[in-house]
Every structure is written in C-alpha cells, then in structure tokens.
C-alpha cells in the first residue's frame, strides 16, 4: 500500500510541474551548484518580489513533466542540480533576475528555458534578459502613443504664438 501512495504522490508532483510548465509565460532552468544558503535566499527573495516562483526539483520528475507538457526538448538542460523559475505574468522578470544574479555570482548558470510554450536556449534567455521589464516596456509604449499628440499640441501652440506676434 505504501508504494501506491508514493507513486500517487510522485504523479501528483509531476502533474503540478507539467501544469506550471504549460501555464508559465517564461520558465528558466538554472544550475545553482556552488551558491551558498545566503545567496540562494537572496535570489529567492528577488524572484518572489517579482512574482516568480523558484523551485529546486528532481530532474527525473521534471523530465516526466516535460513529456506530459510536450516540451521534451527541455530535457537536454536537465543535468546536474536543477532549479527552475516559473513566471505566469512577467515574461522578462525571471530571465532578467537570474541573468543579473549570474553576473554577480558565477556559480549560478542558466541552462535554458521555455518562453511562451517554446523551448529556448541560453542565448535566447540572455536576449530576453536584455529587454526592459514590463513597466519599462509600458512606459516606452506610452511615450510612442503620446508623441503624435504632443507634437500636434506644440504645432498648435507655435501657430497661436505666431498669430499673436503678428497681431
């Protein structure tokens, strides 16, 4: 009976991981070997503040979950100690935080990930990390949307000032 309970618990874990893989906009796989407890705690804090879930998982469980989620190409990144960051909302946050943390702590190594349901390699994760965060992108968009109105307002003001000067 104990065997059946253990198998059921493991299958539940696999299903949970597969669900996270399917529902995350970005998932980043990293090797945390060599980080001390204080560094891992700091990394977890930064990720938590950004709304990113960070877990250390067994590779065999994750491989079963990737098969279930039809993301088996990710299996090549599942070697050695594996920590995974899942983000359901911000596509840039996990890549940016892990990339910046890896710059300061050489022990952290990004191995790959999944972005919008597509398996990506380290270079693509680094390219994603180079993008501005969500707030930065929104402010850029707002600037682009406001530019035509601002230019129109400046043109109207210039015409009004010219007419006042002529009068």
PDB file of C-alpha atoms in Angstrom:
ATOM      1  CA  UNK A   1       0.000   0.000   0.000  1.00  0.00           C
ATOM      2  CA  UNK A   2       2.815   2.440   0.813  1.00  0.00           C
ATOM      3  CA  UNK A   3       4.179   2.003  -2.703  1.00  0.00           C
ATOM      4  CA  UNK A   4       0.871   3.055  -4.246  1.00  0.00           C
ATOM      5  CA  UNK A   5       0.775   6.176  -2.060  1.00  0.00           C
ATOM      6  CA  UNK A   6       4.333   7.125  -3.006  1.00  0.00           C
ATOM      7  CA  UNK A   7       3.625   6.611  -6.711  1.00  0.00           C
ATOM      8  CA  UNK A   8       0.441   8.655  -6.419  1.00  0.00           C
ATOM      9  CA  UNK A   9       2.306  11.482  -4.657  1.00  0.00           C
ATOM     10  CA  UNK A  10       5.031  11.491  -7.302  1.00  0.00           C
ATOM     11  CA  UNK A  11       2.454  11.507 -10.115  1.00  0.00           C
ATOM     12  CA  UNK A  12       0.740  14.440  -8.418  1.00  0.00           C
ATOM     13  CA  UNK A  13       4.073  16.302  -8.303  1.00  0.00           C
ATOM     14  CA  UNK A  14       4.705  15.547 -11.979  1.00  0.00           C
ATOM     15  CA  UNK A  15       1.228  16.850 -12.873  1.00  0.00           C
ATOM     16  CA  UNK A  16       1.843  20.014 -10.857  1.00  0.00           C
ATOM     17  CA  UNK A  17       5.187  20.658 -12.588  1.00  0.00           C
ATOM     18  CA  UNK A  18       3.637  19.985 -16.025  1.00  0.00           C
ATOM     19  CA  UNK A  19       0.846  22.454 -15.190  1.00  0.00           C
ATOM     20  CA  UNK A  20       3.422  25.097 -14.240  1.00  0.00           C
ATOM     21  CA  UNK A  21       5.348  24.479 -17.472  1.00  0.00           C
ATOM     22  CA  UNK A  22       2.162  24.860 -19.538  1.00  0.00           C
ATOM     23  CA  UNK A  23       0.818  27.939 -17.741  1.00  0.00           C
ATOM     24  CA  UNK A  24       4.019  29.969 -17.297  1.00  0.00           C
ATOM     25  CA  UNK A  25       4.851  32.655 -19.824  1.00  0.00           C
ATOM     26  CA  UNK A  26       8.515  32.129 -19.016  1.00  0.00           C
ATOM     27  CA  UNK A  27      10.333  29.270 -17.328  1.00  0.00           C
ATOM     28  CA  UNK A  28      14.089  29.446 -16.759  1.00  0.00           C
ATOM     29  CA  UNK A  29      16.204  26.408 -15.831  1.00  0.00           C
ATOM     30  CA  UNK A  30      19.410  27.066 -13.898  1.00  0.00           C
ATOM     31  CA  UNK A  31      22.217  25.178 -12.165  1.00  0.00           C
ATOM     32  CA  UNK A  32      22.612  26.593  -8.665  1.00  0.00           C
ATOM     33  CA  UNK A  33      25.552  24.375  -7.637  1.00  0.00           C
ATOM     34  CA  UNK A  34      28.106  26.407  -5.716  1.00  0.00           C
ATOM     35  CA  UNK A  35      25.736  29.011  -4.287  1.00  0.00           C
ATOM     36  CA  UNK A  36      25.680  29.246  -0.523  1.00  0.00           C
ATOM     37  CA  UNK A  37      22.499  29.469   1.542  1.00  0.00           C
ATOM     38  CA  UNK A  38      22.659  33.273   1.825  1.00  0.00           C
ATOM     39  CA  UNK A  39      22.986  33.644  -1.961  1.00  0.00           C
ATOM     40  CA  UNK A  40      20.084  31.267  -2.665  1.00  0.00           C
ATOM     41  CA  UNK A  41      17.974  33.109  -0.078  1.00  0.00           C
ATOM     42  CA  UNK A  42      18.760  36.451  -1.733  1.00  0.00           C
ATOM     43  CA  UNK A  43      17.927  35.032  -5.175  1.00  0.00           C
ATOM     44  CA  UNK A  44      14.623  33.595  -3.908  1.00  0.00           C
ATOM     45  CA  UNK A  45      13.780  36.974  -2.344  1.00  0.00           C
ATOM     46  CA  UNK A  46      14.411  38.856  -5.591  1.00  0.00           C
ATOM     47  CA  UNK A  47      12.346  36.359  -7.579  1.00  0.00           C
ATOM     48  CA  UNK A  48       9.499  36.334  -5.040  1.00  0.00           C
ATOM     49  CA  UNK A  49       9.307  40.151  -5.130  1.00  0.00           C
ATOM     50  CA  UNK A  50       8.884  39.942  -8.919  1.00  0.00           C
ATOM     51  CA  UNK A  51       6.120  37.331  -8.616  1.00  0.00           C
ATOM     52  CA  UNK A  52       8.318  34.483  -9.848  1.00  0.00           C
ATOM     53  CA  UNK A  53       8.148  31.011  -8.293  1.00  0.00           C
ATOM     54  CA  UNK A  54      11.565  29.361  -7.785  1.00  0.00           C
ATOM     55  CA  UNK A  55      11.920  25.654  -7.003  1.00  0.00           C
ATOM     56  CA  UNK A  56      14.671  23.081  -6.792  1.00  0.00           C
ATOM     57  CA  UNK A  57      13.320  19.965  -8.490  1.00  0.00           C
ATOM     58  CA  UNK A  58      14.496  16.453  -9.289  1.00  0.00           C
ATOM     59  CA  UNK A  59      15.442  16.046 -12.937  1.00  0.00           C
ATOM     60  CA  UNK A  60      13.548  12.750 -13.289  1.00  0.00           C
ATOM     61  CA  UNK A  61      10.328  14.422 -12.113  1.00  0.00           C
ATOM     62  CA  UNK A  62      10.849  17.369 -14.457  1.00  0.00           C
ATOM     63  CA  UNK A  63      11.603  15.044 -17.402  1.00  0.00           C
ATOM     64  CA  UNK A  64       8.299  13.260 -16.813  1.00  0.00           C
ATOM     65  CA  UNK A  65       6.552  16.626 -16.602  1.00  0.00           C
ATOM     66  CA  UNK A  66       8.173  17.873 -19.832  1.00  0.00           C
ATOM     67  CA  UNK A  67       6.973  14.727 -21.598  1.00  0.00           C
ATOM     68  CA  UNK A  68       3.475  15.358 -20.272  1.00  0.00           C
ATOM     69  CA  UNK A  69       3.600  19.038 -21.263  1.00  0.00           C
ATOM     70  CA  UNK A  70       5.086  18.156 -24.695  1.00  0.00           C
ATOM     71  CA  UNK A  71       8.286  20.116 -24.002  1.00  0.00           C
ATOM     72  CA  UNK A  72      10.753  17.209 -24.176  1.00  0.00           C
ATOM     73  CA  UNK A  73      13.402  19.385 -25.878  1.00  0.00           C
ATOM     74  CA  UNK A  74      13.976  20.956 -22.444  1.00  0.00           C
ATOM     75  CA  UNK A  75      15.354  17.608 -21.183  1.00  0.00           C
ATOM     76  CA  UNK A  76      18.834  18.419 -22.519  1.00  0.00           C
ATOM     77  CA  UNK A  77      19.057  21.245 -19.937  1.00  0.00           C
ATOM     78  CA  UNK A  78      18.113  18.901 -17.093  1.00  0.00           C
ATOM     79  CA  UNK A  79      21.538  17.755 -15.953  1.00  0.00           C
ATOM     80  CA  UNK A  80      23.074  18.271 -12.542  1.00  0.00           C
ATOM     81  CA  UNK A  81      21.313  20.175  -9.769  1.00  0.00           C
ATOM     82  CA  UNK A  82      18.348  21.977 -11.284  1.00  0.00           C
ATOM     83  CA  UNK A  83      16.397  24.976 -10.070  1.00  0.00           C
ATOM     84  CA  UNK A  84      13.505  26.307 -12.103  1.00  0.00           C
ATOM     85  CA  UNK A  85      11.930  29.772 -12.085  1.00  0.00           C
ATOM     86  CA  UNK A  86       8.282  29.916 -13.234  1.00  0.00           C
ATOM     87  CA  UNK A  87       6.570  33.202 -14.114  1.00  0.00           C
ATOM     88  CA  UNK A  88       2.899  33.307 -15.036  1.00  0.00           C
ATOM     89  CA  UNK A  89       2.742  37.072 -15.635  1.00  0.00           C
ATOM     90  CA  UNK A  90       6.021  38.821 -16.490  1.00  0.00           C
ATOM     91  CA  UNK A  91       7.883  37.201 -19.374  1.00  0.00           C
ATOM     92  CA  UNK A  92      11.097  39.147 -18.755  1.00  0.00           C
ATOM     93  CA  UNK A  93      11.407  39.038 -14.944  1.00  0.00           C
ATOM     94  CA  UNK A  94      12.827  35.526 -14.369  1.00  0.00           C
ATOM     95  CA  UNK A  95      15.339  35.839 -17.209  1.00  0.00           C
ATOM     96  CA  UNK A  96      16.446  39.316 -16.110  1.00  0.00           C
ATOM     97  CA  UNK A  97      16.751  38.471 -12.401  1.00  0.00           C
ATOM     98  CA  UNK A  98      18.618  35.189 -12.978  1.00  0.00           C
ATOM     99  CA  UNK A  99      20.870  36.758 -15.631  1.00  0.00           C
ATOM    100  CA  UNK A 100      21.765  39.716 -13.385  1.00  0.00           C
ATOM    101  CA  UNK A 101      22.312  37.396 -10.403  1.00  0.00           C
ATOM    102  CA  UNK A 102      24.542  35.123 -12.524  1.00  0.00           C
ATOM    103  CA  UNK A 103      26.699  38.140 -13.460  1.00  0.00           C
ATOM    104  CA  UNK A 104      27.395  38.791  -9.769  1.00  0.00           C
ATOM    105  CA  UNK A 105      27.577  35.108  -8.753  1.00  0.00           C
ATOM    106  CA  UNK A 106      29.429  32.960 -11.276  1.00  0.00           C
ATOM    107  CA  UNK A 107      28.226  29.790  -9.548  1.00  0.00           C
ATOM    108  CA  UNK A 108      24.712  30.289 -10.986  1.00  0.00           C
ATOM    109  CA  UNK A 109      24.473  29.003 -14.542  1.00  0.00           C
ATOM    110  CA  UNK A 110      21.420  29.450 -16.753  1.00  0.00           C
ATOM    111  CA  UNK A 111      20.851  26.294 -18.806  1.00  0.00           C
ATOM    112  CA  UNK A 112      17.777  27.110 -20.904  1.00  0.00           C
ATOM    113  CA  UNK A 113      14.061  27.565 -20.575  1.00  0.00           C
ATOM    114  CA  UNK A 114      10.625  27.869 -22.069  1.00  0.00           C
ATOM    115  CA  UNK A 115       9.174  31.143 -23.372  1.00  0.00           C
ATOM    116  CA  UNK A 116       5.533  31.273 -24.469  1.00  0.00           C
ATOM    117  CA  UNK A 117       5.419  27.470 -24.805  1.00  0.00           C
ATOM    118  CA  UNK A 118       8.629  27.249 -26.882  1.00  0.00           C
ATOM    119  CA  UNK A 119      11.871  25.730 -25.617  1.00  0.00           C
ATOM    120  CA  UNK A 120      14.751  28.224 -25.859  1.00  0.00           C
ATOM    121  CA  UNK A 121      18.493  28.066 -25.253  1.00  0.00           C
ATOM    122  CA  UNK A 122      20.768  30.148 -23.031  1.00  0.00           C
ATOM    123  CA  UNK A 123      21.407  32.811 -25.691  1.00  0.00           C
ATOM    124  CA  UNK A 124      17.681  33.426 -26.133  1.00  0.00           C
ATOM    125  CA  UNK A 125      17.212  33.681 -22.353  1.00  0.00           C
ATOM    126  CA  UNK A 126      20.048  36.246 -22.260  1.00  0.00           C
ATOM    127  CA  UNK A 127      18.433  38.187 -25.114  1.00  0.00           C
ATOM    128  CA  UNK A 128      15.158  38.185 -23.175  1.00  0.00           C
ATOM    129  CA  UNK A 129      17.031  39.412 -20.090  1.00  0.00           C
ATOM    130  CA  UNK A 130      18.350  42.365 -22.099  1.00  0.00           C
ATOM    131  CA  UNK A 131      14.799  43.620 -22.707  1.00  0.00           C
ATOM    132  CA  UNK A 132      13.348  46.230 -20.382  1.00  0.00           C
ATOM    133  CA  UNK A 133      10.939  44.941 -17.736  1.00  0.00           C
ATOM    134  CA  UNK A 134       7.156  45.210 -18.089  1.00  0.00           C
ATOM    135  CA  UNK A 135       6.983  48.711 -16.613  1.00  0.00           C
ATOM    136  CA  UNK A 136       9.779  49.887 -18.905  1.00  0.00           C
ATOM    137  CA  UNK A 137       8.035  48.488 -21.968  1.00  0.00           C
ATOM    138  CA  UNK A 138       4.735  50.104 -20.938  1.00  0.00           C
ATOM    139  CA  UNK A 139       6.406  53.492 -20.461  1.00  0.00           C
ATOM    140  CA  UNK A 140       8.042  53.163 -23.898  1.00  0.00           C
ATOM    141  CA  UNK A 141       4.663  52.357 -25.427  1.00  0.00           C
ATOM    142  CA  UNK A 142       3.074  55.304 -23.645  1.00  0.00           C
ATOM    143  CA  UNK A 143       5.798  57.614 -24.986  1.00  0.00           C
ATOM    144  CA  UNK A 144       5.187  56.382 -28.516  1.00  0.00           C
ATOM    145  CA  UNK A 145       1.436  56.868 -28.152  1.00  0.00           C
ATOM    146  CA  UNK A 146       1.816  60.372 -26.646  1.00  0.00           C
ATOM    147  CA  UNK A 147       4.345  61.637 -29.212  1.00  0.00           C
ATOM    148  CA  UNK A 148       1.832  62.471 -32.002  1.00  0.00           C
ATOM    149  CA  UNK A 149      -0.455  64.338 -29.579  1.00  0.00           C
ATOM    150  CA  UNK A 150       2.488  66.207 -28.045  1.00  0.00           C
ATOM    151  CA  UNK A 151       3.800  67.191 -31.485  1.00  0.00           C
ATOM    152  CA  UNK A 152       0.320  68.343 -32.548  1.00  0.00           C
ATOM    153  CA  UNK A 153      -0.052  70.413 -29.367  1.00  0.00           C
ATOM    154  CA  UNK A 154       3.365  72.013 -29.934  1.00  0.00           C
ATOM    155  CA  UNK A 155       2.434  72.835 -33.544  1.00  0.00           C
ATOM    156  CA  UNK A 156      -0.881  74.413 -32.470  1.00  0.00           C
ATOM    157  CA  UNK A 157       0.923  76.416 -29.783  1.00  0.00           C
ATOM    158  CA  UNK A 158       3.532  77.613 -32.307  1.00  0.00           C
ATOM    159  CA  UNK A 159       0.783  78.732 -34.733  1.00  0.00           C
ATOM    160  CA  UNK A 160      -1.037  80.557 -31.917  1.00  0.00           C
ATOM    161  CA  UNK A 161       2.170  82.306 -30.811  1.00  0.00           C
ATOM    162  CA  UNK A 162       2.910  83.319 -34.400  1.00  0.00           C
ATOM    163  CA  UNK A 163      -0.561  84.785 -34.833  1.00  0.00           C
ATOM    164  CA  UNK A 164      -0.223  86.701 -31.544  1.00  0.00           C
ATOM    165  CA  UNK A 165       3.111  88.086 -32.659  1.00  0.00           C
ATOM    166  CA  UNK A 166       1.631  89.259 -35.976  1.00  0.00           C
ATOM    167  CA  UNK A 167      -1.321  90.944 -34.288  1.00  0.00           C
TER     168      UNK A 167
END
